[in-house]
Structures are given as structure tokens and as C-alpha cells.
Short mmCIF file of C-alpha atoms in Angstrom, two decimals:
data_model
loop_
_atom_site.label_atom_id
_atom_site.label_comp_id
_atom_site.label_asym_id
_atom_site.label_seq_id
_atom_site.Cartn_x
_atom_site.Cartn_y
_atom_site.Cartn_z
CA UNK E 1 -38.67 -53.11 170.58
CA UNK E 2 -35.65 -50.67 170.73
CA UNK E 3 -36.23 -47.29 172.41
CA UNK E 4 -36.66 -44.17 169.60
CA UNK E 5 -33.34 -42.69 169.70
CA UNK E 6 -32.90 -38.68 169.47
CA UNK E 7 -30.54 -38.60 165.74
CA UNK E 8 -26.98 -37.16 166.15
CA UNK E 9 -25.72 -37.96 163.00
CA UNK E 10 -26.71 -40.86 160.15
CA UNK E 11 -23.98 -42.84 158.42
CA UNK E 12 -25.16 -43.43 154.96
CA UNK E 13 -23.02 -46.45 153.69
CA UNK E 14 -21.58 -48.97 155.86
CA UNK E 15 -21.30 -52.85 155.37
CA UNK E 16 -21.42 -55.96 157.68
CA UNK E 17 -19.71 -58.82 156.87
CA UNK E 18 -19.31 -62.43 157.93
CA UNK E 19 -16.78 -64.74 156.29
CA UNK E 20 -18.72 -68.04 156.05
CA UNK E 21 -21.74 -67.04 154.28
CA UNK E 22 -21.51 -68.51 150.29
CA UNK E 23 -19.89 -65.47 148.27
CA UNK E 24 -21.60 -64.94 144.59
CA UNK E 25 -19.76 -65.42 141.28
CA UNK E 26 -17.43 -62.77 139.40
CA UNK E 27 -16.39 -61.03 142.80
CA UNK E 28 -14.00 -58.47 142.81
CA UNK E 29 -13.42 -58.32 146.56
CA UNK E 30 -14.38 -60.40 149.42
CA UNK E 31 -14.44 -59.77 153.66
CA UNK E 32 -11.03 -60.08 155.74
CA UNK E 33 -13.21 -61.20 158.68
CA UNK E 34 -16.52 -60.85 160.33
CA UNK E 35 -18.02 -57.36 160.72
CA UNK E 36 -21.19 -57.61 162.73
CA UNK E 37 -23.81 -55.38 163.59
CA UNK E 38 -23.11 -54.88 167.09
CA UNK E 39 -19.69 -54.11 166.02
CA UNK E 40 -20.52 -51.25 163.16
CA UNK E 41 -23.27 -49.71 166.36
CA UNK E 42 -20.58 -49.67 168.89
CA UNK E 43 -18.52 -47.69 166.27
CA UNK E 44 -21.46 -45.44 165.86
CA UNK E 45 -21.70 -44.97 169.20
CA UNK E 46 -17.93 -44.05 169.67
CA UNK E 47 -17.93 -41.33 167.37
CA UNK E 48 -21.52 -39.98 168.45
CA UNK E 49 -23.50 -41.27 165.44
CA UNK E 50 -27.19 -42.92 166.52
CA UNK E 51 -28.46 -44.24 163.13
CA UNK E 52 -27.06 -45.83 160.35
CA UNK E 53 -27.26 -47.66 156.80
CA UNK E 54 -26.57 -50.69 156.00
CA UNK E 55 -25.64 -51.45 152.33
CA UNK E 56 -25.41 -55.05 150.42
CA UNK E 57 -21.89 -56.20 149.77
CA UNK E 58 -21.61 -57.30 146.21
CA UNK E 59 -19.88 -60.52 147.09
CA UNK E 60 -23.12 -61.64 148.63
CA UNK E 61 -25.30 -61.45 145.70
CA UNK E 62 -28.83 -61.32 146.13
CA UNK E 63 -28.13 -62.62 149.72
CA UNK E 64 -29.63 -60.43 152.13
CA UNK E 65 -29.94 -62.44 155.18
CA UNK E 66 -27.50 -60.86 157.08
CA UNK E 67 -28.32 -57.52 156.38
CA UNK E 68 -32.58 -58.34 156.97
CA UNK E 69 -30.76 -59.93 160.13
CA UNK E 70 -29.42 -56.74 161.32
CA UNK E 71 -32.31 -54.66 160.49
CA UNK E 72 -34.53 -56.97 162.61
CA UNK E 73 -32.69 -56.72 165.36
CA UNK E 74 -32.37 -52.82 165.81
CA UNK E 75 -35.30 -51.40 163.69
CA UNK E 76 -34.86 -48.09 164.75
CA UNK E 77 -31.34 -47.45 164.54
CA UNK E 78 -30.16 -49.24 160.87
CA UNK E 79 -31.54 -49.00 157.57
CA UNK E 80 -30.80 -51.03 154.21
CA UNK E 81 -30.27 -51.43 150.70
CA UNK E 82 -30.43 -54.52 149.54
CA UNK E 83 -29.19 -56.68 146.00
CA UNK E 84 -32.35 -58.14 144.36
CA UNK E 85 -32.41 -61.05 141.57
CA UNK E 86 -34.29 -59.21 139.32
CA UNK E 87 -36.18 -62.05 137.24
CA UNK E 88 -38.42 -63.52 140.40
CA UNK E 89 -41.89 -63.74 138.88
CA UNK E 90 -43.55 -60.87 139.27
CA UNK E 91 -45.79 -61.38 142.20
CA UNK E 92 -42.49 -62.84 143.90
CA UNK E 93 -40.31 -59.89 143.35
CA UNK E 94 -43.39 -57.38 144.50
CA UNK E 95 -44.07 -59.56 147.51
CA UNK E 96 -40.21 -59.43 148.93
CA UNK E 97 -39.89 -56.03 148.41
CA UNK E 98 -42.80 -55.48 150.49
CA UNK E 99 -41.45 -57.67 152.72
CA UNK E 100 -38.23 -56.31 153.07
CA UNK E 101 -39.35 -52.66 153.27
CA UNK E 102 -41.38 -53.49 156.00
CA UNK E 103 -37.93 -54.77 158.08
CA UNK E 104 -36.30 -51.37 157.30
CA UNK E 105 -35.11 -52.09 153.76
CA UNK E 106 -35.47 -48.46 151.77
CA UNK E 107 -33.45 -49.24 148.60
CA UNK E 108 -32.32 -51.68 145.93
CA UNK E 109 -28.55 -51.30 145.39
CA UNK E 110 -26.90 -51.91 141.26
CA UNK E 111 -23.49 -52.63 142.49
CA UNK E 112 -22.03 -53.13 138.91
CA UNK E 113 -18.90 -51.86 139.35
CA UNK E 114 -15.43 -54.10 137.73
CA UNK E 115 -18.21 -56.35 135.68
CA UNK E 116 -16.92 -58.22 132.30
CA UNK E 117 -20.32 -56.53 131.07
CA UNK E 118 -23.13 -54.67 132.88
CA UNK E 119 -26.85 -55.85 132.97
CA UNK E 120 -29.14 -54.40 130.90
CA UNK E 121 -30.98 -51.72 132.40
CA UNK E 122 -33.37 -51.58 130.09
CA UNK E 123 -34.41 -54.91 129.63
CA UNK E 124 -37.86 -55.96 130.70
CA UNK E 125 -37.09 -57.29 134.01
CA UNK E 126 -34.61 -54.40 135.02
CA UNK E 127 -37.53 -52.18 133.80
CA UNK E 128 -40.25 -53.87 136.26
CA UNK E 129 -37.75 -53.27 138.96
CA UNK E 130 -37.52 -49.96 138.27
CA UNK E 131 -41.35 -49.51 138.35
CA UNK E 132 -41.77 -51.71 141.53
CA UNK E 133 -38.71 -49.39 143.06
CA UNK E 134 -40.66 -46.54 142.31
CA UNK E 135 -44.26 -47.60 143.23
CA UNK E 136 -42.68 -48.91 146.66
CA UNK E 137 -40.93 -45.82 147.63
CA UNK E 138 -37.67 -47.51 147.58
CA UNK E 139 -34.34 -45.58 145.64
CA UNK E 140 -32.00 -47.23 143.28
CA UNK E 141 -28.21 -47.06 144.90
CA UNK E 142 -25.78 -47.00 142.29
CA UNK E 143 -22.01 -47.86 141.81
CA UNK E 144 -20.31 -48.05 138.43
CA UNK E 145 -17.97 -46.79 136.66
CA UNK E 146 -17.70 -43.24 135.67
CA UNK E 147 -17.81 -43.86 131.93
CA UNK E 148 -20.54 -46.47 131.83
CA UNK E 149 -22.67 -44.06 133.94
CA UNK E 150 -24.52 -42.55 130.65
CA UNK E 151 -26.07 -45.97 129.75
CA UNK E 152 -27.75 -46.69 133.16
CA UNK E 153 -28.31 -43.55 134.70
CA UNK E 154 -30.94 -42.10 132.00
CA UNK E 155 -33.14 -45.13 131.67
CA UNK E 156 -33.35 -44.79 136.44
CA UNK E 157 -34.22 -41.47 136.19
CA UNK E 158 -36.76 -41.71 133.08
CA UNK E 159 -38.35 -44.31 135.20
CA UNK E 160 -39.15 -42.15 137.53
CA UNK E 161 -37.10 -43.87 140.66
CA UNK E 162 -35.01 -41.97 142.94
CA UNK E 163 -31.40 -42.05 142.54
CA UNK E 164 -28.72 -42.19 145.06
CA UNK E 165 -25.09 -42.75 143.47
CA UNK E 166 -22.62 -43.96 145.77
CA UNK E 167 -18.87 -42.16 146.40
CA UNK E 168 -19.33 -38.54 144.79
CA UNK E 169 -20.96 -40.37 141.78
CA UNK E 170 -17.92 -42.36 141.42
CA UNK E 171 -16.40 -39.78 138.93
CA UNK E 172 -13.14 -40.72 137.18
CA UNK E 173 -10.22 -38.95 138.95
CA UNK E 174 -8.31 -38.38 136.17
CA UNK E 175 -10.94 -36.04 134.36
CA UNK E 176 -12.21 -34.75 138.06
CA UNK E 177 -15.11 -32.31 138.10
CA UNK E 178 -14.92 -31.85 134.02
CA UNK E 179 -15.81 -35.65 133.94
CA UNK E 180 -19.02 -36.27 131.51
CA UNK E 181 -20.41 -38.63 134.14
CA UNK E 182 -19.92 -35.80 137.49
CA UNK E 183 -21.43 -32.87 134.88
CA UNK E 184 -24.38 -35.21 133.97
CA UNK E 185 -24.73 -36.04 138.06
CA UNK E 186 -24.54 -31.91 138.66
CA UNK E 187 -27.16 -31.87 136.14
CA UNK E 188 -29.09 -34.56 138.20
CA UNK E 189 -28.69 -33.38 141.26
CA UNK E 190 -30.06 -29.62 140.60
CA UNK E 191 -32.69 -30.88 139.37
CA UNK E 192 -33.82 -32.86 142.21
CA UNK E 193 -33.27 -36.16 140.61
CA UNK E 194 -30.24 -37.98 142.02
CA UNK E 195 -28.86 -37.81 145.35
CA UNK E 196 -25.13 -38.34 145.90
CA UNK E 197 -23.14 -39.70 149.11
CA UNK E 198 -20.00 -37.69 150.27
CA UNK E 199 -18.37 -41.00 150.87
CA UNK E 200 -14.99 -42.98 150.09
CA UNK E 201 -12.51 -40.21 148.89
CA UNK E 202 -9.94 -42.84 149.33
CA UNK E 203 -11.28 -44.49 146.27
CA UNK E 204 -11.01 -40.96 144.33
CA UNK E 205 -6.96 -41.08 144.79
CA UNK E 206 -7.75 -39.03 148.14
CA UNK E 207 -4.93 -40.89 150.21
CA UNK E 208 -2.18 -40.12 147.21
CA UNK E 209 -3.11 -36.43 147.09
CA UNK E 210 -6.24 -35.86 145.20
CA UNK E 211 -7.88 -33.16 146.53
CA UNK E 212 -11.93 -34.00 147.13
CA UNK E 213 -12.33 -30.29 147.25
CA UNK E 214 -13.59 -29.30 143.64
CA UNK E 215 -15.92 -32.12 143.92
CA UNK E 216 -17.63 -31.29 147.00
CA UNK E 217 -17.60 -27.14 146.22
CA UNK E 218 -19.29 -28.07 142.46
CA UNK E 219 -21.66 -30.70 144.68
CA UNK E 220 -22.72 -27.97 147.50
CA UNK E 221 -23.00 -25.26 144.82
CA UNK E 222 -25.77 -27.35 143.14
CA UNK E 223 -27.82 -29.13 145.82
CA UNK E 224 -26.17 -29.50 149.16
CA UNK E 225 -30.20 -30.67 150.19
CA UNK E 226 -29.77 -33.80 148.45
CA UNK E 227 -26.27 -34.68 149.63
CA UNK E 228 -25.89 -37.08 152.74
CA UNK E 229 -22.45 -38.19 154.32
CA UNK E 230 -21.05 -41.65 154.57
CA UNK E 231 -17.99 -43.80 155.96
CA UNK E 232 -17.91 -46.49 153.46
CA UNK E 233 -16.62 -48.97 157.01
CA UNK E 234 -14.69 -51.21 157.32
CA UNK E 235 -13.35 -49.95 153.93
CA UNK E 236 -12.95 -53.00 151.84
CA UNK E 237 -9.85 -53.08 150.40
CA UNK E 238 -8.30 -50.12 152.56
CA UNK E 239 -9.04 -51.72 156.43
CA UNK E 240 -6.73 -49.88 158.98
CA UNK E 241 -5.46 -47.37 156.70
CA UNK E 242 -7.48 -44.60 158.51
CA UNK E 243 -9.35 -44.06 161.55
CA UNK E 244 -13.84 -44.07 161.66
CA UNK E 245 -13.02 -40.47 162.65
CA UNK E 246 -11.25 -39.81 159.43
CA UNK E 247 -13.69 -40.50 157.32
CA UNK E 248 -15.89 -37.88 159.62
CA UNK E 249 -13.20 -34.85 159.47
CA UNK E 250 -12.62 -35.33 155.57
CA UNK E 251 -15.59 -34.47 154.81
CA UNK E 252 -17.01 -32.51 157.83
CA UNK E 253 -13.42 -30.23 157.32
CA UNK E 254 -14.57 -29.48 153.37
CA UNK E 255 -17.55 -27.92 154.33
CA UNK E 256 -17.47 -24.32 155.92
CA UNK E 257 -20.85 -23.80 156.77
CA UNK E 258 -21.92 -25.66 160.13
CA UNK E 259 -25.44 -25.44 158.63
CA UNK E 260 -25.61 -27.49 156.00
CA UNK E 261 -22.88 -29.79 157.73
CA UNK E 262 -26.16 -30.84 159.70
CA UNK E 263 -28.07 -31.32 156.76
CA UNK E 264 -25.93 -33.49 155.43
CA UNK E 265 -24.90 -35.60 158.71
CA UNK E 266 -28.71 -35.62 160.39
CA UNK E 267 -31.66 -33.52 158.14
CA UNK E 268 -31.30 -34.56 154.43
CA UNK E 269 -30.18 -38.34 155.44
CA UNK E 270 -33.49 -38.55 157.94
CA UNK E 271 -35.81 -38.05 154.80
CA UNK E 272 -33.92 -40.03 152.11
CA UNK E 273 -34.09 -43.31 154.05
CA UNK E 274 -36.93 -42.26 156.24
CA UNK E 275 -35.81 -42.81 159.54
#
């Protein structure tokens, strides 16, 4: 059993990797090399972060051994959100989510971004999921596309599940804050249903000049208590473009109070994934 550690700061969104595991179908990116646990916790460790979150790499599919791997191994350092084949019979489906929660999993993750078509969120089994997420304590992690946003987001939150969107929400750059999708998260997130990760500005146009700014000033005006921080490593896609520090100081230099700084890095991230 690992030692309780005293939190310095959570990372909300980070992957592992290994490159011989069986990738799923319609993949729209896949790993450059291994990325193990002991390597994203010696990261952590380098940059004075104790706990962190580990979150299901599409390309896996509903493969979680790796992650359930990791989790077993330091229980009281990592968390997870995992990708779940949503038509197990129902007995199956409740009885590996209990499962899994019990090895540290807190979420179920709808990585549907860059699909030919999105599941149905409101089909029956997508529905039970929903319920099951809910009755189990366990948020719905989303990732899609900024104009698809409106036909999965209302049928989560009328469920009753909580929602965590990945990357600001994912909004589309060229629209920025005025986006329908970021106005409808806004709307979400003062409300106290959706949670949002300051993660990824890279993926927002950030490293070609976007500012992040407007997003994070319309975000902290809101809620800043539902906003947690995240590095998005190794950065699929973008690897050794930018330093694990970076993706600290971009964020950490956007917001002026120190305060809620450490809500966002430690207080608000401790109670979403219940470490």
C-alpha cells in the first residue's frame, strides 16, 4: 500500500501509452512510443505535482488494462477515466463499473471527437450508462467538437450525471468566447452542472497566437469552483513542442489571483475525482 501523500497540485488529464497493445478501429491518432506510469509520476514529481489523472486514449477503445494497471499500482496518487462498451448486458456493465471504481476509476470518458458520425446519446444503452454513471458517482468526460456539442451535452446533463468537458469545452477558435457551444458551457458551468479542464491551449491555435485569455476570464467570471487544471502529456500530436512546465505557466500566468490558482491546481480537483 502506497503512503497517503500531502497534495501539491493534481494534474487533471494525462495519458499513458504503450505501443504494442491492439489499437481500436477509426483512430485518428495513435502513440509515438511507450509512456508509462512511472514515467508520467516522475514528471509529476519534477514539477512538484503529487496526484494525478489518468485518462483513456481513444485509440485503445474500451481497453482499459493499462490504465486499471496503473491505478493498481499507485492507488493513492492516480485516478482514471475510462472508455466503456456501452451495450454489456446490464448486470455486466453495472458490475465493471463497480469494479473499476473500486481501483480508482471516477469517470467514463465520450471521446468522440474526428468521428464519421457520433453515437447516439440518447439511445437506450447510452441512456443506461448515463443512469449507471450517475447512480455510481462517476462523471461523464467529454471531447467533441464544438458544433456537435448541442446534441450530446443536453441529454448528460438532463440525466442528471456530472459533466466534465475536456480542453476549455473544446470551443471552436474561430468563433472564440461568442461560440454557441462555450456560451451554452458558461451557461453550464454557473449553474453547477458541467465542469471544464483548463487544459490543451495548443489545440485552441494557442502556439500560432490565439490568445486563451477571453476564455479563461469568461470561465473564472462564471465558476472558477468548478474549473480544474490539466497538461494534456505527452501531447499527442504536439510531443516536444513545449516543456511539462509550459503547460503549468500558461495557465497558472492567466490567472491573477493566487487563490483560486489553488483551487484550481489542489481544492476543486481533490473533490471532483475524490482523491
Amino acid at each position: 500500500m502506497q503512503e497517503k501523500r500531502v497534495i501539491t497540485g493534481i494534474d487533471c488529464h494525462a495519458h499513458i501509452m504503450a505501443v504494442d497493445l491492439p489499437l481500436a478501429p477509426e483512430i485518428h491518432s495513435r502513440p509515438i512510443r511507450d509512456f508509462s506510469a512511472e514515467e508520467y509520476l516522475s514528471v509529476l514529481s519534477a514539477n512538484g505535482i503529487s496526484h494525478g489523472v489518468l485518462t483513456a486514449p481513444s485509440f485503445y477503445g474500451s481497453n482499459n488494462s493499462l490504465l486499471l494497471d496503473a491505478l493498481r499500482s499507485y492507488p493513492t496518487q492516480l485516478r482514471g477515466t475510462v472508455i466503456i462498451n456501452p451495450n454489456l448486458e446490464k448486470q455486466d456493465l453495472e458490475r465493471q463499473l463497480l469494479a473499476m471504481r473500486e481501483q480508482g476509476v471516477v469517470g467514463i470518458r465520450l471521446n468522440w471527437i474526428k468521428k464519421k458520425s457520433i453515437p447516439d446519446i440518447n439511445s437506450a444503452q447510452y441512456q443506461r450508462l448515463l443512469v449507471l454513471a450517475k447512480d455510481l458517482d462517476l462523471h461523464i468526460e467529454l471531447f467533441l467538437e464544438d458544433r456537435l456539442q448541442e446534441q450530446v451535452v443536453p441529454p448528460i446533463l438532463a440525466s442528471g450525471a456530472t459533466l466534465v468537458l475536456d480542453h476549455f469545452g473544446n470551443p471552436d477558435p474561430k468563433i472564440g468566447i461568442n461560440s454557441a457551444s462555450f456560451q451554452n458551457t458558461l451557461r453550464g458551468l454557473g449553474s453547477g452542472q458541467i465542469w471544464v479542464k483548463l487544459s490543451a491551449p495548443y489545440r485552441l491555435g494557442y502556439l500560432d497566437g490565439v490568445s486563451i485569455q477571453p476564455y479563461i476570464d469568461a470561465l473564472l467570471a462564471t465558476n472558477p469552483k468548478q474549473l480544474v487544471w490539466a497538461s494534456d502529456w505527452p501531447w499527442v500530436g504536439h510531443e516536444n513542442q513545449f516543456t511539462y512546465a509550459d503547460s503549468i505557466r500558461w495557465i497558472q500566468s492567466s490567472v491573477a489571483s493566487a487563490a483560486i490558482w489553488e483551487d484550481i491546481f489542489i481544492h476543486n480537483p481533490k473533490s471532483l475525482f475524490h482523491f
